[in-house]
PDB file of C-alpha atoms in Angstrom:
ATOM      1  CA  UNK N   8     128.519 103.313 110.467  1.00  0.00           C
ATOM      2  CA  UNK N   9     125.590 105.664 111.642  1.00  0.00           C
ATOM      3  CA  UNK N  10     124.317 105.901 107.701  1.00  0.00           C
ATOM      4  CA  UNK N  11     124.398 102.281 108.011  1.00  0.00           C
ATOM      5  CA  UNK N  12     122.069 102.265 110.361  1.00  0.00           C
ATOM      6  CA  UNK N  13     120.086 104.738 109.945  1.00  0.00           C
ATOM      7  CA  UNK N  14     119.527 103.294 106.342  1.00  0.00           C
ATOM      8  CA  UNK N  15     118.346 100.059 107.768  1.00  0.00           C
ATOM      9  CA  UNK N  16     116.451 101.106 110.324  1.00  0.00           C
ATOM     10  CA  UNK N  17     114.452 103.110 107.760  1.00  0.00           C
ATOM     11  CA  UNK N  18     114.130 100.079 105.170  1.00  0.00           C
ATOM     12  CA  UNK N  19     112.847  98.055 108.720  1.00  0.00           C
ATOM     13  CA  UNK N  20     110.270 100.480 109.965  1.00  0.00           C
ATOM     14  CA  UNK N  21     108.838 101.747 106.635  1.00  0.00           C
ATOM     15  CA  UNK N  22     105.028 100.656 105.853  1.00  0.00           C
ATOM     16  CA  UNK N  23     104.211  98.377 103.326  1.00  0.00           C
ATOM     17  CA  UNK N  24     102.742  99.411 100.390  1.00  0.00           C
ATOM     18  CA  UNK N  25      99.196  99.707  99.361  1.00  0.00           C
ATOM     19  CA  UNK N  26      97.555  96.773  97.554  1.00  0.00           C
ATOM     20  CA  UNK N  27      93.909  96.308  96.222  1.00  0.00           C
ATOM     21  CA  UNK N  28      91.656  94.986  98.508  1.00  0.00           C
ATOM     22  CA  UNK N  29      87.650  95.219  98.976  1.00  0.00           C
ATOM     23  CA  UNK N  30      86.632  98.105 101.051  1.00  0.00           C
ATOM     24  CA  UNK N  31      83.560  99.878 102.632  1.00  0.00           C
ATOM     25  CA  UNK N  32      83.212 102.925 104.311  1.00  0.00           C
ATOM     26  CA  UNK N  33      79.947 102.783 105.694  1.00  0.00           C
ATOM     27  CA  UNK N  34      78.105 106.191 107.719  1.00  0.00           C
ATOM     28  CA  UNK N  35      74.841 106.502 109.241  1.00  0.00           C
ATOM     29  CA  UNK N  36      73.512 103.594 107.159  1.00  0.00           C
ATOM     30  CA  UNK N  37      75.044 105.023 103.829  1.00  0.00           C
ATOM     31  CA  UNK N  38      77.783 103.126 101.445  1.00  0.00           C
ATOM     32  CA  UNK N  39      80.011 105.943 100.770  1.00  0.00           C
ATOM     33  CA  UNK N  40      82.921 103.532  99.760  1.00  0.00           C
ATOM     34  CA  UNK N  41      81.789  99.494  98.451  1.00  0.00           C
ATOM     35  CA  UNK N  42      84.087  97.351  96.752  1.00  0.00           C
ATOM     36  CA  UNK N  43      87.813  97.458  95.384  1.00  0.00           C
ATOM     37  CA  UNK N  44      89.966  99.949  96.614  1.00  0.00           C
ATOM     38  CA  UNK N  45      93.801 100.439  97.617  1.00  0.00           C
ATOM     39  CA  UNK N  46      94.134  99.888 101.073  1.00  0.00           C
ATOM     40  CA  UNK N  47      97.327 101.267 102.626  1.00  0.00           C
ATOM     41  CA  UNK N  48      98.708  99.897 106.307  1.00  0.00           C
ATOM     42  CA  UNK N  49     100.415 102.975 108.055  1.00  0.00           C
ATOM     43  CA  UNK N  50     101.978 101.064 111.365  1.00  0.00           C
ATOM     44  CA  UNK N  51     102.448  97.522 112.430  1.00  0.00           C
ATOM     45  CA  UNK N  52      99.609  97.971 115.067  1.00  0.00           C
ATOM     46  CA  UNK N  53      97.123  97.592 112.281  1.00  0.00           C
ATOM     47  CA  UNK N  54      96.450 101.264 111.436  1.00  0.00           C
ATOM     48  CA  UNK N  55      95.580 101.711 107.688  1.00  0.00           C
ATOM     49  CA  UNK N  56      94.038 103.772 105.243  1.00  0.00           C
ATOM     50  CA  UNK N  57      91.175 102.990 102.782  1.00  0.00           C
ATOM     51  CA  UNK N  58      90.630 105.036  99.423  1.00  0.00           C
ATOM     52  CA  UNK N  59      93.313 107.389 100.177  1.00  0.00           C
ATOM     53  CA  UNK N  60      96.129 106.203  97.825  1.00  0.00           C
ATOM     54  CA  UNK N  61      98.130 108.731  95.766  1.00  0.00           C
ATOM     55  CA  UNK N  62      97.887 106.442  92.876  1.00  0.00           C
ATOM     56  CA  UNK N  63      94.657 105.437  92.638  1.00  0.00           C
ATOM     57  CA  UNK N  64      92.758 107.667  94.962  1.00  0.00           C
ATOM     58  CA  UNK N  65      88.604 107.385  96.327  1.00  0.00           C
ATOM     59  CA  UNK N  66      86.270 110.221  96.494  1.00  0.00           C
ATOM     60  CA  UNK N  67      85.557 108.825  99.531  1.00  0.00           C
ATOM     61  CA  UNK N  68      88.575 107.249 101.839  1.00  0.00           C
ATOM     62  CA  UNK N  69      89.416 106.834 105.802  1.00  0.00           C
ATOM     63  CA  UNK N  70      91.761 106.423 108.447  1.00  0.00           C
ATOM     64  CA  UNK N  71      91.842 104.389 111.405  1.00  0.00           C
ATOM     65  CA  UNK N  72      94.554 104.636 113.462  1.00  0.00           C
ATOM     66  CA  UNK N  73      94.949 101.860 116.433  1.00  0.00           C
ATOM     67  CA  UNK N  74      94.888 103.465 120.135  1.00  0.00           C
ATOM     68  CA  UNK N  75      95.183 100.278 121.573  1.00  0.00           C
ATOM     69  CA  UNK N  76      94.660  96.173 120.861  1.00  0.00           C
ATOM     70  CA  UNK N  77      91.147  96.679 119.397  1.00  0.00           C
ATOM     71  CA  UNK N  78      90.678  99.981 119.577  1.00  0.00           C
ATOM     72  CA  UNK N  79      90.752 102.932 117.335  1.00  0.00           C
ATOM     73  CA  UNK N  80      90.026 106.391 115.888  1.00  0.00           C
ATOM     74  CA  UNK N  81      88.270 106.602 112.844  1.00  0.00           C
ATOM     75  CA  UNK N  82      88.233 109.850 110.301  1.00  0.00           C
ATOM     76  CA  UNK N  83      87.102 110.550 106.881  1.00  0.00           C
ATOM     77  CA  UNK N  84      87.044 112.824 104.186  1.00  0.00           C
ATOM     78  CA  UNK N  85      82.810 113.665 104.369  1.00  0.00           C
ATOM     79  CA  UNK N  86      83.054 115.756 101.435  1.00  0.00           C
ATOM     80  CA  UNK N  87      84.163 114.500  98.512  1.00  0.00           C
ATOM     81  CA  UNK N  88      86.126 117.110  97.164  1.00  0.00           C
ATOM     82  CA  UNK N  89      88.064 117.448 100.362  1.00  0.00           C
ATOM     83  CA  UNK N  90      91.738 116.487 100.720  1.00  0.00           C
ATOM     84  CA  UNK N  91      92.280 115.838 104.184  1.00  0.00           C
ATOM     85  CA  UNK N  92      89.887 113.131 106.292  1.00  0.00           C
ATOM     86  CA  UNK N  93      89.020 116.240 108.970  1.00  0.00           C
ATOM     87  CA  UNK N  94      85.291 114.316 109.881  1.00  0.00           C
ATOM     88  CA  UNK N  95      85.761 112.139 112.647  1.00  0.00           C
ATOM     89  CA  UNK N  96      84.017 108.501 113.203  1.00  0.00           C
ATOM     90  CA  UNK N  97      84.532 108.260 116.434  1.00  0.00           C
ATOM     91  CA  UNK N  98      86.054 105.464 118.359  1.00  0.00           C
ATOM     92  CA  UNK N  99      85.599 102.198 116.482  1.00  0.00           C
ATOM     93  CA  UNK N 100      86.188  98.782 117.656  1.00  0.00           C
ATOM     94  CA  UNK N 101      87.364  96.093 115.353  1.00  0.00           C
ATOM     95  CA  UNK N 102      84.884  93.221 114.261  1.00  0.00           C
ATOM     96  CA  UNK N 103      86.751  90.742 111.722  1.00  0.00           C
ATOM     97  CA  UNK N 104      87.978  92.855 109.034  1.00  0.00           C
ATOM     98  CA  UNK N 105      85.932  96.035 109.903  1.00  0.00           C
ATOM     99  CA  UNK N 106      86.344  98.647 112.779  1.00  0.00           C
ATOM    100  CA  UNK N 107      82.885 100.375 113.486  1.00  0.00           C
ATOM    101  CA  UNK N 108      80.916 101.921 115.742  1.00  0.00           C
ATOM    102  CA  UNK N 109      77.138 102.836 116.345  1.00  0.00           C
ATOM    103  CA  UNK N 110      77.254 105.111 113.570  1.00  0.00           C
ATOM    104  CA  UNK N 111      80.292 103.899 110.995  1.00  0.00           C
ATOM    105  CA  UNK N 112      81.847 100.890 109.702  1.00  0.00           C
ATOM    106  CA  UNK N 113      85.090 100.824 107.799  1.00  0.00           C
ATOM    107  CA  UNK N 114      86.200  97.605 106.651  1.00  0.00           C
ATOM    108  CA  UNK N 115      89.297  96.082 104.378  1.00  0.00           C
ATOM    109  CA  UNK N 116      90.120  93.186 103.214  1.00  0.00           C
ATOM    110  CA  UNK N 117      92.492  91.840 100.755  1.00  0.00           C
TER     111      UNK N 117
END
């Protein structure tokens, strides 16, 4: 019985899978990431990726991870050639489909 439910309770709190939607990763003025890209959610709060899919991967992708209802932490990946998104945005508040702040915007849509 524990497999049981340990099987279901992975199937129930497993994020959904990335689809193509349009994206922008916008910093200090500069388009670093316009138009389609896969767009990954990574919680039910609304925290998602942008550009960072395994399968069809951005030079350019973020994260922004929900700290509470309109809030979050932004991070991207500054240098192209980089692997992890180690450059932070900042705290961005949501607007519509984009999160941004004085400096950034990150946006995605389906």
């Amino acid at each position: 019985m524990k497999k049981l439910l340990a099987i279901v309770f992975c199937l129930v709190s497993a994020p959904a899978p990335a689809f193509q939607g349009k994206c922008l990763i916008q910093v200090g003025g500069k388009d670093y990431l316009k138009g389609p890209c896969e767009v990954e959610m990574l919680d039910k709060d609304g925290s998602f990726t942008v550009g960072a899919s395994d399968t069809a991967p951005s030079d350019y992708f973020a994260y922004v991870v929900v700290t509470s209802p309109g809030v979050a932490d932004g991070s991207w990946n500054r240098d192209p050639k980089s692997t992890h998104a180690h450059s932070p945005l900042g705290v961005l508040k949501r607007q519509g489909a984009c999160w941004a702040n004085e400096k950034a915007k990150v946006c995605a849509t389906r």
